[in-house]
Amino acid sequence: MTFYRQVGSIPPKRHTQHRRPDGGLYAEELVGEEGFSSDSSLLYHRGIPSAIVDARPWQLPDQTLTPNIPLVPRHLKLHDLEYKEADPVTGRRLVLGNADVRISYAVSTETSPYYRNAVGDECVFVERGSATVETVFGALTVGRGDYVIIPRTTTHRWIPDGPEPLRTYAIEASSHIAPPARYLSRYGQFLEHSPYCERDLRAPSEPLLAEGTDVEIYVKHRGGGTVHVVPEHPFDVVGWDGCLYPYVFNIADFEPITGRVHQPPPVHQVFAGQNFVICNFVPRKVDYHPLAVPVPYYHSNVDSDEVMFYVDGDYEARKGSGIGKGSISLHPGGHSHGPQPGAVEGSLGVDFFDETAVMVDTFRPLDLGEAGLVADDGRYAWSWSGRGPSA
Ligand SMILES: [Fe+2]
């Protein structure tokens, strides 16, 4: 994040002695991006953050990726996937991915292990359910419609706590995930034209301290997976300050930008990562020119693959395709996509769309994960023509 936050006990001057009640020193740790040249925070630990007593390999969930060949648009039905009792980290099933971003889905009732993603930032969208996300910076209470942004290497765990299973759509970057630069002043404040601002973001407000010895932390890293065993509980931070920390933004706090005629997808952008963007479509008044066509024109995104996750409402442009809540559409570069037959005519005169969807556009092609292959309906590609290949 770009704005400063201070939580718990810190010394008045950085890099100076900060003493515990027993006279010993807290261990100061700088967590920073891009070497020492971007956002960072200073954390004050009771123990030594470098200490480990054991390490062993962690076999990650199936990360296999299969190219989208033959190249076709696809409809993936995530709600049709079968799930056993799982947690929101090890229970993730890979749907789509490339070198820049992986999208996975989990249905969870169990508490995750302590976890740290050293590959990149995570943006975990909560489709349904609620949870507490405990982090080394403090706890976050999350629920339906929340984007949970967790910076690279943040030690945390997920504790589903609602009456229904927690459904999470995890967007794992190989880079950092942040608000689009064009929403921010040169010093990092949200500008007036941004569809959200600082007041809409929630972050830890008090330290989270826990006791424990020989605690396991599951680390996903560029070489694979490893379990580190640390001698003291990783939640030992009595205070921290800086501009790098986990935070939450709810999709219902996104103020849609509307116009007389159809607005292009960039007005729906919420976050950006390297070689991908995240946009969302929220319930909104639609185009009010007397001759407006509210659904999108056909478009060929020549530089990107487009992944839409349909969360709520009734998605006007996809009517007749079988797409519903819990569906993904994958519209790859190289294929022009747009409204299903009849959707243009059906939208004329409509003044409000009740739809909630999360979109990821990637600038490199997406391959299919194991869950993507299983969830493919096999028919979507032919939905505009009304007929498929002859037998
Ligand atoms: Fe599109």
Short mmCIF file of N, CA and C in Angstrom, two decimals, residues 185-296:
data_model
loop_
_atom_site.label_atom_id
_atom_site.label_comp_id
_atom_site.label_asym_id
_atom_site.label_seq_id
_atom_site.Cartn_x
_atom_site.Cartn_y
_atom_site.Cartn_z
N SER A 185 -2.12 9.98 -6.81
CA SER A 185 -1.27 11.15 -7.01
C SER A 185 0.18 10.70 -7.08
N ARG A 186 1.08 11.59 -7.44
CA ARG A 186 2.48 11.17 -7.52
C ARG A 186 3.04 10.80 -6.17
N TYR A 187 2.36 11.18 -5.09
CA TYR A 187 2.80 10.77 -3.75
C TYR A 187 1.98 9.61 -3.20
N GLY A 188 1.01 9.13 -3.96
CA GLY A 188 0.33 7.91 -3.57
C GLY A 188 -1.06 8.06 -3.00
N GLN A 189 -1.60 9.30 -2.96
CA GLN A 189 -2.97 9.46 -2.46
C GLN A 189 -3.96 9.16 -3.58
N PHE A 190 -5.08 8.53 -3.21
CA PHE A 190 -6.12 8.28 -4.22
C PHE A 190 -6.67 9.62 -4.73
N LEU A 191 -6.82 9.72 -6.05
CA LEU A 191 -7.31 10.95 -6.67
C LEU A 191 -8.83 10.95 -6.72
N GLU A 192 -9.40 12.10 -7.02
CA GLU A 192 -10.85 12.27 -7.00
C GLU A 192 -11.57 11.38 -8.01
N HIS A 193 -10.92 11.08 -9.13
CA HIS A 193 -11.60 10.27 -10.14
C HIS A 193 -11.52 8.77 -9.86
N SER A 194 -10.79 8.39 -8.82
CA SER A 194 -10.68 6.96 -8.51
C SER A 194 -12.02 6.44 -8.00
N PRO A 195 -12.40 5.23 -8.39
CA PRO A 195 -13.69 4.68 -7.91
C PRO A 195 -13.66 4.21 -6.46
N TYR A 196 -12.53 4.30 -5.80
CA TYR A 196 -12.47 4.02 -4.36
C TYR A 196 -11.30 4.80 -3.78
N CYS A 197 -11.25 4.85 -2.45
CA CYS A 197 -10.16 5.61 -1.84
C CYS A 197 -9.79 5.01 -0.48
N GLU A 198 -8.90 5.68 0.22
CA GLU A 198 -8.35 5.16 1.48
C GLU A 198 -9.46 4.76 2.46
N ARG A 199 -10.54 5.52 2.52
CA ARG A 199 -11.58 5.24 3.51
C ARG A 199 -12.23 3.88 3.29
N ASP A 200 -12.12 3.35 2.07
CA ASP A 200 -12.75 2.08 1.74
C ASP A 200 -11.86 0.88 2.09
N LEU A 201 -10.65 1.12 2.54
CA LEU A 201 -9.70 0.02 2.78
C LEU A 201 -9.65 -0.29 4.28
N ARG A 202 -9.59 -1.58 4.59
CA ARG A 202 -9.47 -2.02 5.99
C ARG A 202 -8.13 -2.73 6.16
N ALA A 203 -7.49 -2.45 7.29
CA ALA A 203 -6.17 -3.03 7.55
C ALA A 203 -6.07 -3.38 9.03
N PRO A 204 -5.07 -4.18 9.43
CA PRO A 204 -4.93 -4.51 10.85
C PRO A 204 -4.82 -3.26 11.71
N SER A 205 -5.47 -3.29 12.87
CA SER A 205 -5.48 -2.11 13.72
C SER A 205 -4.80 -2.34 15.07
N GLU A 206 -4.47 -3.59 15.37
CA GLU A 206 -3.75 -3.86 16.62
C GLU A 206 -2.87 -5.09 16.41
N PRO A 207 -1.82 -5.22 17.22
CA PRO A 207 -0.93 -6.38 17.05
C PRO A 207 -1.67 -7.67 17.34
N LEU A 208 -1.18 -8.75 16.77
CA LEU A 208 -1.71 -10.08 17.06
C LEU A 208 -0.54 -10.91 17.62
N LEU A 209 -0.65 -11.25 18.90
CA LEU A 209 0.43 -11.98 19.56
C LEU A 209 -0.07 -13.36 19.94
N ALA A 210 0.76 -14.35 19.71
CA ALA A 210 0.39 -15.73 20.05
C ALA A 210 1.61 -16.43 20.65
N GLU A 211 1.35 -17.45 21.42
CA GLU A 211 2.42 -18.24 22.04
C GLU A 211 2.52 -19.58 21.31
N GLY A 212 3.72 -20.12 21.27
CA GLY A 212 3.88 -21.44 20.67
C GLY A 212 5.34 -21.72 20.38
N THR A 213 5.66 -22.99 20.28
CA THR A 213 7.03 -23.36 19.93
C THR A 213 6.97 -24.37 18.80
N ASP A 214 8.04 -24.38 18.01
CA ASP A 214 8.18 -25.29 16.88
C ASP A 214 6.93 -25.24 15.99
N VAL A 215 6.67 -24.06 15.47
CA VAL A 215 5.49 -23.81 14.64
C VAL A 215 5.86 -23.98 13.17
N GLU A 216 4.99 -24.67 12.42
CA GLU A 216 5.24 -24.90 10.99
C GLU A 216 4.70 -23.75 10.15
N ILE A 217 5.48 -23.31 9.19
CA ILE A 217 5.03 -22.30 8.22
C ILE A 217 5.21 -22.89 6.82
N TYR A 218 4.13 -22.95 6.05
CA TYR A 218 4.18 -23.47 4.70
C TYR A 218 4.57 -22.32 3.76
N VAL A 219 5.69 -22.48 3.08
CA VAL A 219 6.22 -21.42 2.24
C VAL A 219 6.11 -21.84 0.78
N LYS A 220 5.36 -21.06 0.00
CA LYS A 220 5.34 -21.27 -1.46
C LYS A 220 6.37 -20.31 -2.04
N HIS A 221 7.31 -20.86 -2.79
CA HIS A 221 8.40 -20.02 -3.28
C HIS A 221 8.69 -20.35 -4.73
N ARG A 222 9.62 -19.63 -5.30
CA ARG A 222 9.82 -19.74 -6.74
C ARG A 222 10.32 -21.12 -7.13
N GLY A 223 10.91 -21.85 -6.21
CA GLY A 223 11.36 -23.21 -6.53
C GLY A 223 10.37 -24.30 -6.20
N GLY A 224 9.26 -23.98 -5.54
CA GLY A 224 8.29 -25.00 -5.15
C GLY A 224 7.69 -24.71 -3.79
N GLY A 225 7.69 -25.74 -2.92
CA GLY A 225 7.13 -25.55 -1.59
C GLY A 225 8.06 -26.09 -0.51
N THR A 226 8.08 -25.42 0.63
CA THR A 226 8.92 -25.84 1.76
C THR A 226 8.16 -25.54 3.05
N VAL A 227 8.29 -26.43 4.01
CA VAL A 227 7.77 -26.16 5.36
C VAL A 227 8.95 -25.77 6.23
N HIS A 228 8.88 -24.57 6.79
CA HIS A 228 9.87 -24.14 7.79
C HIS A 228 9.27 -24.36 9.17
N VAL A 229 10.08 -24.86 10.07
CA VAL A 229 9.66 -24.96 11.48
C VAL A 229 10.42 -23.87 12.24
N VAL A 230 9.67 -22.98 12.90
CA VAL A 230 10.31 -21.87 13.61
C VAL A 230 10.18 -22.11 15.12
N PRO A 231 11.23 -21.72 15.87
CA PRO A 231 11.25 -22.09 17.29
C PRO A 231 10.18 -21.39 18.13
N GLU A 232 9.84 -20.15 17.75
CA GLU A 232 8.82 -19.42 18.50
C GLU A 232 7.70 -19.02 17.55
N HIS A 233 6.54 -18.73 18.12
CA HIS A 233 5.38 -18.43 17.28
C HIS A 233 5.67 -17.24 16.37
N PRO A 234 5.31 -17.35 15.07
CA PRO A 234 5.62 -16.23 14.15
C PRO A 234 4.80 -14.97 14.46
N PHE A 235 3.70 -15.11 15.19
CA PHE A 235 2.93 -13.91 15.54
C PHE A 235 3.48 -13.35 16.85
N ASP A 236 4.61 -12.66 16.69
CA ASP A 236 5.32 -12.13 17.86
C ASP A 236 5.65 -10.65 17.67
N VAL A 237 4.90 -9.97 16.81
CA VAL A 237 5.19 -8.58 16.48
C VAL A 237 4.40 -7.66 17.42
N VAL A 238 5.12 -6.89 18.23
CA VAL A 238 4.44 -6.01 19.19
C VAL A 238 4.04 -4.67 18.56
N GLY A 239 4.63 -4.38 17.42
CA GLY A 239 4.27 -3.13 16.74
C GLY A 239 4.95 -3.06 15.39
N TRP A 240 4.39 -2.26 14.53
CA TRP A 240 4.99 -2.08 13.21
C TRP A 240 4.51 -0.73 12.65
N ASP A 241 5.26 -0.24 11.68
CA ASP A 241 4.77 0.93 10.95
C ASP A 241 5.33 0.89 9.53
N GLY A 242 4.66 1.60 8.64
CA GLY A 242 5.13 1.65 7.27
C GLY A 242 3.99 1.66 6.27
N CYS A 243 4.33 1.36 5.05
CA CYS A 243 3.37 1.44 3.94
C CYS A 243 3.14 0.08 3.27
N LEU A 244 3.62 -0.98 3.89
CA LEU A 244 3.46 -2.32 3.32
C LEU A 244 2.76 -3.20 4.34
N TYR A 245 1.55 -3.63 4.03
CA TYR A 245 0.77 -4.44 4.97
C TYR A 245 -0.43 -5.01 4.22
N PRO A 246 -1.06 -6.04 4.77
CA PRO A 246 -2.25 -6.59 4.12
C PRO A 246 -3.45 -5.68 4.35
N TYR A 247 -4.36 -5.71 3.40
CA TYR A 247 -5.56 -4.89 3.56
C TYR A 247 -6.71 -5.52 2.79
N VAL A 248 -7.91 -4.98 3.02
CA VAL A 248 -9.14 -5.54 2.46
C VAL A 248 -9.93 -4.41 1.80
N PHE A 249 -10.49 -4.74 0.64
CA PHE A 249 -11.41 -3.82 -0.04
C PHE A 249 -12.63 -4.62 -0.46
N ASN A 250 -13.82 -4.10 -0.15
CA ASN A 250 -15.03 -4.83 -0.53
C ASN A 250 -15.56 -4.32 -1.86
N ILE A 251 -15.98 -5.27 -2.71
CA ILE A 251 -16.42 -4.93 -4.06
C ILE A 251 -17.63 -3.99 -4.03
N ALA A 252 -18.43 -4.06 -2.95
CA ALA A 252 -19.61 -3.18 -2.85
C ALA A 252 -19.21 -1.72 -2.62
N ASP A 253 -17.96 -1.48 -2.27
CA ASP A 253 -17.49 -0.10 -2.07
C ASP A 253 -16.89 0.49 -3.34
N PHE A 254 -16.93 -0.26 -4.42
CA PHE A 254 -16.44 0.25 -5.71
C PHE A 254 -17.55 1.10 -6.33
N GLU A 255 -17.27 2.37 -6.57
CA GLU A 255 -18.27 3.27 -7.14
C GLU A 255 -18.18 3.22 -8.66
N PRO A 256 -19.18 2.64 -9.33
CA PRO A 256 -19.05 2.46 -10.78
C PRO A 256 -19.08 3.78 -11.52
N ILE A 257 -18.31 3.81 -12.59
CA ILE A 257 -18.28 4.99 -13.47
C ILE A 257 -19.17 4.67 -14.66
N THR A 258 -20.18 5.49 -14.88
CA THR A 258 -21.15 5.22 -15.95
C THR A 258 -21.15 6.37 -16.95
N GLY A 259 -21.82 6.15 -18.09
CA GLY A 259 -21.83 7.18 -19.11
C GLY A 259 -23.05 7.06 -20.01
N ARG A 260 -23.17 7.99 -20.96
CA ARG A 260 -24.32 7.95 -21.88
C ARG A 260 -24.21 6.76 -22.82
N VAL A 261 -22.98 6.43 -23.18
CA VAL A 261 -22.77 5.24 -24.03
C VAL A 261 -21.83 4.30 -23.31
N HIS A 262 -21.63 3.12 -23.89
CA HIS A 262 -20.93 2.05 -23.20
C HIS A 262 -19.52 2.47 -22.76
N GLN A 263 -19.22 2.22 -21.49
CA GLN A 263 -17.90 2.55 -20.95
C GLN A 263 -16.96 1.36 -21.12
N PRO A 264 -15.72 1.60 -21.49
CA PRO A 264 -14.79 0.48 -21.72
C PRO A 264 -14.34 -0.13 -20.40
N PRO A 265 -13.89 -1.38 -20.44
CA PRO A 265 -13.50 -2.07 -19.21
C PRO A 265 -12.52 -1.34 -18.29
N PRO A 266 -11.59 -0.53 -18.80
CA PRO A 266 -10.68 0.13 -17.84
C PRO A 266 -11.40 0.95 -16.75
N VAL A 267 -12.63 1.41 -16.99
CA VAL A 267 -13.32 2.14 -15.91
C VAL A 267 -13.68 1.20 -14.76
N HIS A 268 -13.62 -0.10 -15.02
CA HIS A 268 -13.97 -1.07 -13.97
C HIS A 268 -12.73 -1.60 -13.26
N GLN A 269 -11.58 -1.04 -13.56
CA GLN A 269 -10.35 -1.62 -12.99
C GLN A 269 -10.27 -1.34 -11.50
N VAL A 270 -9.80 -2.34 -10.77
CA VAL A 270 -9.67 -2.18 -9.31
C VAL A 270 -8.22 -2.36 -8.87
N PHE A 271 -7.47 -3.29 -9.49
CA PHE A 271 -6.07 -3.50 -9.12
C PHE A 271 -5.25 -3.80 -10.37
N ALA A 272 -3.94 -3.74 -10.19
CA ALA A 272 -3.03 -4.07 -11.28
C ALA A 272 -1.87 -4.88 -10.74
N GLY A 273 -1.40 -5.83 -11.54
CA GLY A 273 -0.16 -6.55 -11.25
C GLY A 273 0.70 -6.50 -12.50
N GLN A 274 1.86 -7.12 -12.46
CA GLN A 274 2.71 -7.10 -13.65
C GLN A 274 2.12 -8.04 -14.71
N ASN A 275 1.81 -7.48 -15.86
CA ASN A 275 1.26 -8.23 -16.99
C ASN A 275 -0.16 -8.72 -16.77
N PHE A 276 -0.89 -8.14 -15.81
CA PHE A 276 -2.32 -8.42 -15.70
C PHE A 276 -3.02 -7.29 -14.94
N VAL A 277 -4.32 -7.22 -15.15
CA VAL A 277 -5.14 -6.25 -14.40
C VAL A 277 -6.33 -7.00 -13.80
N ILE A 278 -6.89 -6.42 -12.74
CA ILE A 278 -8.11 -6.95 -12.13
C ILE A 278 -9.16 -5.86 -12.24
N CYS A 279 -10.32 -6.22 -12.81
CA CYS A 279 -11.44 -5.30 -12.93
C CYS A 279 -12.64 -5.92 -12.23
N ASN A 280 -13.64 -5.10 -11.90
CA ASN A 280 -14.88 -5.70 -11.41
C ASN A 280 -16.09 -4.97 -11.99
N PHE A 281 -17.12 -5.77 -12.18
CA PHE A 281 -18.38 -5.24 -12.68
C PHE A 281 -19.37 -5.30 -11.52
N VAL A 282 -19.96 -4.17 -11.18
CA VAL A 282 -20.84 -4.10 -10.01
C VAL A 282 -22.21 -3.59 -10.44
N PRO A 283 -23.24 -3.82 -9.63
CA PRO A 283 -24.57 -3.32 -9.99
C PRO A 283 -24.51 -1.82 -10.27
N ARG A 284 -25.10 -1.42 -11.39
CA ARG A 284 -24.93 -0.01 -11.78
C ARG A 284 -26.01 0.43 -12.75
N LYS A 285 -26.21 1.72 -12.77
CA LYS A 285 -27.03 2.33 -13.82
C LYS A 285 -26.26 2.16 -15.13
N VAL A 286 -26.95 1.82 -16.20
CA VAL A 286 -26.23 1.67 -17.45
C VAL A 286 -26.58 2.79 -18.42
N ASP A 287 -25.94 2.69 -19.54
CA ASP A 287 -25.82 3.77 -20.52
C ASP A 287 -27.16 4.46 -20.80
N TYR A 288 -27.16 5.80 -20.75
CA TYR A 288 -28.42 6.52 -20.79
C TYR A 288 -28.59 7.41 -22.03
N HIS A 289 -27.76 7.23 -23.05
CA HIS A 289 -28.08 7.84 -24.35
C HIS A 289 -29.38 7.19 -24.85
N PRO A 290 -30.29 7.99 -25.46
CA PRO A 290 -31.56 7.39 -25.87
C PRO A 290 -31.40 6.21 -26.83
N LEU A 291 -30.30 6.14 -27.57
CA LEU A 291 -30.09 5.03 -28.50
C LEU A 291 -28.96 4.10 -28.02
N ALA A 292 -28.68 4.15 -26.75
CA ALA A 292 -27.54 3.38 -26.22
C ALA A 292 -27.78 1.88 -26.36
N VAL A 293 -26.67 1.15 -26.52
CA VAL A 293 -26.69 -0.32 -26.46
C VAL A 293 -25.93 -0.71 -25.19
N PRO A 294 -26.65 -1.09 -24.13
CA PRO A 294 -25.97 -1.27 -22.83
C PRO A 294 -24.98 -2.41 -22.76
N VAL A 295 -25.21 -3.51 -23.47
CA VAL A 295 -24.21 -4.60 -23.40
C VAL A 295 -23.00 -4.23 -24.25
N PRO A 296 -21.88 -4.87 -24.02
CA PRO A 296 -20.65 -4.50 -24.73
C PRO A 296 -20.75 -4.78 -26.23
#
